[in-house]
Amino acid sequence: MTTGIVGLGLIGGSFAKAVKENTSHKVLTFDKNQSVNLQAKLEGASDGILNADMLGECDFVIIALYPKATENYLKENAGLIKKGAIVIDAAGVKVNVCNTAAKLAKKHGFTFIGGHPMAGTQNSGFRHSRSSLFRGAPMLLTPSSDEGIKTLEKAKKFFLEIGFGSVVFTTPEEHDQRIAYTSQLAHVVSNAYVKSPQASEHKGFSAGSYKDLTRVARLNEEMWAELFLENRGNLLTEIDFLINSLGEYKAALENCDSDKLKALLKEGVERKERVERGN
């Protein structure tokens, strides 16, 4: 088996290392930065360059690029992909990528499955990649509705083999709606929160709460701006809900309304407990 990986940032690099460490696959990789290609080879994460001639040898192709770059790569190279190969992207939004890729896959005879590994760090780039990044994490897959069970089982087996703890199947639309809350809103809030003038004075006055809330304030602005804009409808819905909720707390404080404030806080605690119980 041969796996090709396009893009050797944190995610692509970690995929390369995880496949090399946990399977007997030949791994071919490509990054537009030639020094990264060399580094991957030197570290044993790659068996060679994934060029146009070698793309047709790959049984699996993982595209670890930004959404628009993923679409462009497929438009330019779809005709070179092996018929019957499974192509999976790793972009943080799914609807637009899957719509474009599904048409190309049907035309050229390969299988496309949208993917999103639920793992990462606040750091980016190949130098931060590691084979253990996905260990125990969920892998989200958004196949087309008519995809065969054998292909889905093959994809599931592959991701479990390289270290993921579970594989979750969903639709591109559901993925983008949920990820707006679980990931994108958290990054917006963290990034906005750390802009307070008090942030520069936090030393000696902060502990776990500050660290937890500001961890993802350090982000790749190019990537996250694209992700936010690609999913802006869902993200705007979540931002509006948060603003309205904060408005209730603000009003209770302005009115010195202790009963209302305690009720809001209790409601939040109870909601957290219900979520943890799965309700």
Short mmCIF file of C-alpha atoms in Angstrom, two decimals:
data_model
loop_
_atom_site.label_atom_id
_atom_site.label_comp_id
_atom_site.label_asym_id
_atom_site.label_seq_id
_atom_site.Cartn_x
_atom_site.Cartn_y
_atom_site.Cartn_z
CA MET A 1 0.00 0.00 0.00
CA THR A 2 1.13 3.53 -0.72
CA THR A 3 -0.11 6.64 1.07
CA GLY A 4 0.44 10.09 -0.37
CA ILE A 5 0.31 13.18 1.83
CA VAL A 6 -0.03 16.68 0.42
CA GLY A 7 1.01 19.46 2.80
CA LEU A 8 3.48 18.95 5.64
CA GLY A 9 2.36 21.35 8.30
CA LEU A 10 1.41 20.24 11.81
CA ILE A 11 -1.40 17.98 10.59
CA GLY A 12 0.15 16.67 7.38
CA GLY A 13 3.50 16.10 9.05
CA SER A 14 1.84 14.23 11.90
CA PHE A 15 -0.08 12.09 9.42
CA ALA A 16 3.17 11.20 7.65
CA LYS A 17 4.87 10.25 10.91
CA ALA A 18 1.85 8.30 12.18
CA VAL A 19 1.51 6.30 8.97
CA LYS A 20 5.24 5.50 8.92
CA GLU A 21 5.25 4.46 12.57
CA ASN A 22 2.06 2.37 12.61
CA THR A 23 1.78 0.79 9.15
CA SER A 24 3.91 -0.84 6.50
CA HIS A 25 2.73 1.68 3.89
CA LYS A 26 5.14 3.45 1.59
CA VAL A 27 4.70 7.16 2.34
CA LEU A 28 5.14 9.79 -0.36
CA THR A 29 4.87 13.43 0.63
CA PHE A 30 4.78 16.87 -0.92
CA ASP A 31 5.08 20.38 0.46
CA LYS A 32 5.62 23.57 -1.52
CA ASN A 33 8.51 24.37 0.82
CA GLN A 34 11.47 22.30 -0.41
CA SER A 35 13.27 22.51 2.93
CA VAL A 36 10.27 20.85 4.59
CA ASN A 37 10.35 18.05 2.01
CA LEU A 38 14.00 17.47 2.88
CA GLN A 39 13.32 17.57 6.61
CA ALA A 40 10.55 14.98 6.28
CA LYS A 41 12.93 12.68 4.41
CA LEU A 42 15.73 13.19 6.95
CA GLU A 43 13.38 12.43 9.86
CA GLY A 44 12.13 9.27 8.22
CA ALA A 45 8.60 10.58 7.78
CA SER A 46 8.75 10.27 4.00
CA ASP A 47 9.97 7.69 1.51
CA GLY A 48 10.05 10.16 -1.36
CA ILE A 49 8.45 13.12 -3.11
CA LEU A 50 4.81 12.87 -4.17
CA ASN A 51 5.09 14.31 -7.66
CA ALA A 52 2.61 14.08 -10.53
CA ASP A 53 4.05 10.77 -11.75
CA MET A 54 3.82 9.13 -8.32
CA LEU A 55 0.28 10.32 -7.49
CA GLY A 56 -1.16 7.52 -9.59
CA GLU A 57 0.52 4.92 -7.34
CA CYS A 58 -1.24 6.01 -4.16
CA ASP A 59 -4.00 3.90 -2.59
CA PHE A 60 -4.69 6.62 -0.01
CA VAL A 61 -4.17 10.34 -0.51
CA ILE A 62 -4.43 12.73 2.43
CA ILE A 63 -4.65 16.41 1.53
CA ALA A 64 -3.65 18.53 4.54
CA LEU A 65 -4.12 22.01 3.07
CA TYR A 66 -6.39 24.98 3.71
CA PRO A 67 -9.90 24.60 2.21
CA LYS A 68 -9.42 26.66 -0.95
CA ALA A 69 -5.96 25.20 -1.55
CA THR A 70 -7.49 21.72 -1.19
CA GLU A 71 -10.07 22.52 -3.86
CA ASN A 72 -7.40 23.96 -6.16
CA TYR A 73 -5.12 20.93 -5.70
CA LEU A 74 -7.93 18.57 -6.64
CA LYS A 75 -8.94 20.63 -9.66
CA GLU A 76 -5.36 20.55 -10.93
CA ASN A 77 -4.55 16.91 -10.12
CA ALA A 78 -7.80 14.91 -10.10
CA GLY A 79 -6.97 13.33 -13.45
CA LEU A 80 -3.71 11.93 -12.06
CA ILE A 81 -5.23 10.16 -9.07
CA LYS A 82 -5.45 6.37 -9.25
CA LYS A 83 -8.93 5.03 -10.01
CA GLY A 84 -10.33 3.47 -6.87
CA ALA A 85 -8.00 5.41 -4.58
CA ILE A 86 -9.42 6.91 -1.39
CA VAL A 87 -8.77 10.65 -1.11
CA ILE A 88 -9.38 12.34 2.24
CA ASP A 89 -8.84 15.98 3.11
CA ALA A 90 -8.12 17.40 6.56
CA ALA A 91 -9.55 20.92 6.30
CA GLY A 92 -11.47 22.40 9.22
CA VAL A 93 -14.64 23.07 7.20
CA LYS A 94 -16.36 20.62 4.92
CA VAL A 95 -19.32 21.81 2.82
CA ASN A 96 -17.53 23.71 0.05
CA VAL A 97 -14.59 21.30 -0.15
CA CYS A 98 -16.87 18.25 -0.32
CA ASN A 99 -19.12 19.78 -2.97
CA THR A 100 -16.14 20.48 -5.24
CA ALA A 101 -14.37 17.20 -4.54
CA ALA A 102 -17.44 15.00 -5.02
CA LYS A 103 -17.86 16.18 -8.61
CA LEU A 104 -14.19 15.58 -9.41
CA ALA A 105 -14.19 12.15 -7.76
CA LYS A 106 -17.20 11.04 -9.78
CA LYS A 107 -15.65 12.29 -13.02
CA HIS A 108 -12.23 10.70 -12.47
CA GLY A 109 -13.12 7.47 -10.68
CA PHE A 110 -11.66 7.89 -7.21
CA THR A 111 -13.40 8.07 -3.83
CA PHE A 112 -13.43 11.31 -1.87
CA ILE A 113 -14.27 11.43 1.82
CA GLY A 114 -14.17 14.70 3.74
CA GLY A 115 -12.10 14.44 6.91
CA HIS A 116 -11.24 16.47 9.98
CA PRO A 117 -8.89 15.15 12.70
CA MET A 118 -9.98 16.40 16.11
CA ALA A 119 -6.45 17.04 17.29
CA GLY A 120 -3.91 19.83 17.18
CA THR A 121 -1.93 22.32 19.19
CA GLN A 122 -1.52 26.08 19.27
CA ASN A 123 1.69 25.59 17.28
CA SER A 124 1.95 25.07 13.54
CA GLY A 125 4.44 23.71 11.04
CA PHE A 126 6.23 20.44 10.40
CA ARG A 127 8.71 21.01 13.24
CA HIS A 128 5.85 20.66 15.73
CA SER A 129 4.38 17.55 14.10
CA ARG A 130 4.56 14.21 15.89
CA SER A 131 3.37 10.67 15.30
CA SER A 132 1.37 10.69 18.55
CA LEU A 133 -0.70 13.80 17.77
CA PHE A 134 -3.82 11.79 16.88
CA ARG A 135 -3.49 9.15 19.60
CA GLY A 136 -6.93 8.57 21.10
CA ALA A 137 -8.52 11.47 19.19
CA PRO A 138 -11.71 11.30 17.09
CA MET A 139 -11.44 11.41 13.30
CA LEU A 140 -14.50 12.96 11.66
CA LEU A 141 -15.41 11.67 8.21
CA THR A 142 -18.06 13.12 5.91
CA PRO A 143 -18.60 10.63 3.06
CA SER A 144 -21.17 11.05 0.31
CA SER A 145 -24.53 9.45 1.08
CA ASP A 146 -24.06 6.71 -1.53
CA GLU A 147 -20.58 5.59 -0.47
CA GLY A 148 -20.23 1.81 -0.08
CA ILE A 149 -19.80 0.20 3.32
CA LYS A 150 -16.58 -1.59 2.28
CA THR A 151 -14.90 1.70 1.41
CA LEU A 152 -16.02 3.27 4.68
CA GLU A 153 -14.73 0.27 6.65
CA LYS A 154 -11.39 0.52 4.82
CA ALA A 155 -11.09 4.20 5.72
CA LYS A 156 -12.10 3.56 9.32
CA LYS A 157 -9.55 0.75 9.69
CA PHE A 158 -6.81 3.00 8.30
CA PHE A 159 -7.40 5.81 10.79
CA LEU A 160 -7.75 3.49 13.78
CA GLU A 161 -4.51 1.81 12.73
CA ILE A 162 -2.56 5.06 12.81
CA GLY A 163 -3.72 5.93 16.30
CA PHE A 164 -7.14 7.59 16.30
CA GLY A 165 -9.37 6.54 19.16
CA SER A 166 -12.59 6.63 17.16
CA VAL A 167 -13.99 7.41 13.73
CA VAL A 168 -17.20 9.45 13.59
CA PHE A 169 -19.29 9.62 10.42
CA THR A 170 -21.39 12.71 9.80
CA THR A 171 -22.54 15.00 6.99
CA PRO A 172 -20.60 18.05 5.78
CA GLU A 173 -23.48 20.30 6.88
CA GLU A 174 -23.68 18.86 10.39
CA HIS A 175 -19.90 19.00 10.70
CA ASP A 176 -19.74 22.70 9.87
CA GLN A 177 -22.63 23.58 12.17
CA ARG A 178 -21.14 21.78 15.16
CA ILE A 179 -17.55 22.84 14.56
CA ALA A 180 -18.63 26.48 14.58
CA TYR A 181 -19.42 26.02 18.27
CA THR A 182 -16.87 23.48 19.47
CA SER A 183 -13.83 24.97 17.74
CA GLN A 184 -14.30 28.21 15.85
CA LEU A 185 -16.21 30.15 18.52
CA ALA A 186 -13.64 29.06 21.13
CA HIS A 187 -10.84 30.51 19.00
CA VAL A 188 -12.71 33.79 18.48
CA VAL A 189 -13.43 34.17 22.19
CA SER A 190 -9.87 33.32 23.24
CA ASN A 191 -8.37 35.69 20.68
CA ALA A 192 -10.69 38.54 21.70
CA TYR A 193 -10.34 37.91 25.43
CA VAL A 194 -6.55 38.26 25.46
CA LYS A 195 -6.82 41.76 23.96
CA SER A 196 -7.85 43.22 27.32
CA PRO A 197 -5.34 45.75 28.72
CA GLN A 198 -5.28 43.55 31.83
CA ALA A 199 -3.63 40.71 29.88
CA SER A 200 -0.22 42.35 30.10
CA GLU A 201 -0.56 42.52 33.89
CA HIS A 202 -1.74 38.95 34.47
CA LYS A 203 1.48 37.51 35.92
CA GLY A 204 1.07 36.60 39.55
CA PHE A 205 -2.70 37.03 39.28
CA SER A 206 -3.60 34.15 36.96
CA ALA A 207 -3.82 30.40 37.16
CA GLY A 208 -5.71 27.67 35.34
CA SER A 209 -8.66 29.76 34.22
CA TYR A 210 -6.52 32.29 32.37
CA LYS A 211 -4.36 29.59 30.78
CA ASP A 212 -7.37 27.55 29.65
CA LEU A 213 -9.15 30.52 28.13
CA THR A 214 -6.13 31.97 26.33
CA ARG A 215 -4.48 28.77 25.03
CA VAL A 216 -5.92 29.02 21.51
CA ALA A 217 -5.51 32.81 21.25
CA ARG A 218 -2.18 31.95 19.63
CA LEU A 219 -3.37 30.89 16.19
CA ASN A 220 -2.49 30.97 12.50
CA GLU A 221 -4.41 34.02 11.31
CA GLU A 222 -4.24 33.05 7.64
CA MET A 223 -5.79 29.65 8.20
CA TRP A 224 -8.37 30.63 10.78
CA ALA A 225 -9.57 33.67 8.83
CA GLU A 226 -10.24 31.38 5.87
CA LEU A 227 -12.01 28.82 8.05
CA PHE A 228 -14.17 31.48 9.69
CA LEU A 229 -15.20 33.00 6.36
CA GLU A 230 -15.91 29.61 4.79
CA ASN A 231 -18.26 28.85 7.70
CA ARG A 232 -19.38 32.39 8.48
CA GLY A 233 -23.14 31.67 8.63
CA ASN A 234 -22.79 29.04 11.35
CA LEU A 235 -20.13 31.03 13.21
CA LEU A 236 -22.22 34.21 13.18
CA THR A 237 -25.10 32.28 14.72
CA GLU A 238 -22.87 31.15 17.59
CA ILE A 239 -21.38 34.62 18.11
CA ASP A 240 -24.86 36.16 18.23
CA PHE A 241 -25.98 33.60 20.81
CA LEU A 242 -22.92 34.31 22.97
CA ILE A 243 -23.40 38.08 22.74
CA ASN A 244 -27.03 37.72 23.82
CA SER A 245 -26.03 35.48 26.72
CA LEU A 246 -23.32 37.90 27.88
CA GLY A 247 -25.90 40.67 27.69
CA GLU A 248 -27.95 38.92 30.36
CA TYR A 249 -24.98 38.77 32.71
CA LYS A 250 -24.16 42.41 31.97
CA ALA A 251 -27.72 43.52 32.70
CA ALA A 252 -27.77 41.63 36.00
CA LEU A 253 -24.53 43.33 37.05
CA GLU A 254 -25.68 46.79 35.97
CA ASN A 255 -28.91 46.38 37.93
CA CYS A 256 -27.18 44.84 40.97
CA ASP A 257 -29.66 41.99 40.55
CA SER A 258 -28.22 39.28 42.76
CA ASP A 259 -31.10 36.86 42.22
CA LYS A 260 -30.82 37.07 38.43
CA LEU A 261 -27.04 36.72 38.51
CA LYS A 262 -27.23 33.63 40.74
CA ALA A 263 -29.90 32.15 38.50
CA LEU A 264 -27.73 32.66 35.39
CA LEU A 265 -24.70 31.12 37.10
CA LYS A 266 -26.73 28.16 38.38
CA GLU A 267 -28.17 27.64 34.91
CA GLY A 268 -24.65 27.46 33.48
CA VAL A 269 -23.51 24.95 36.10
CA GLU A 270 -26.55 22.74 35.50
CA ARG A 271 -26.08 22.92 31.75
CA LYS A 272 -22.43 21.87 32.10
CA GLU A 273 -23.44 18.91 34.25
CA ARG A 274 -26.13 17.82 31.77
CA VAL A 275 -23.65 18.03 28.88
CA GLU A 276 -21.15 15.87 30.77
CA ARG A 277 -23.88 13.29 31.43
CA GLY A 278 -24.75 13.30 27.75
CA ASN A 279 -28.14 15.00 28.14
#
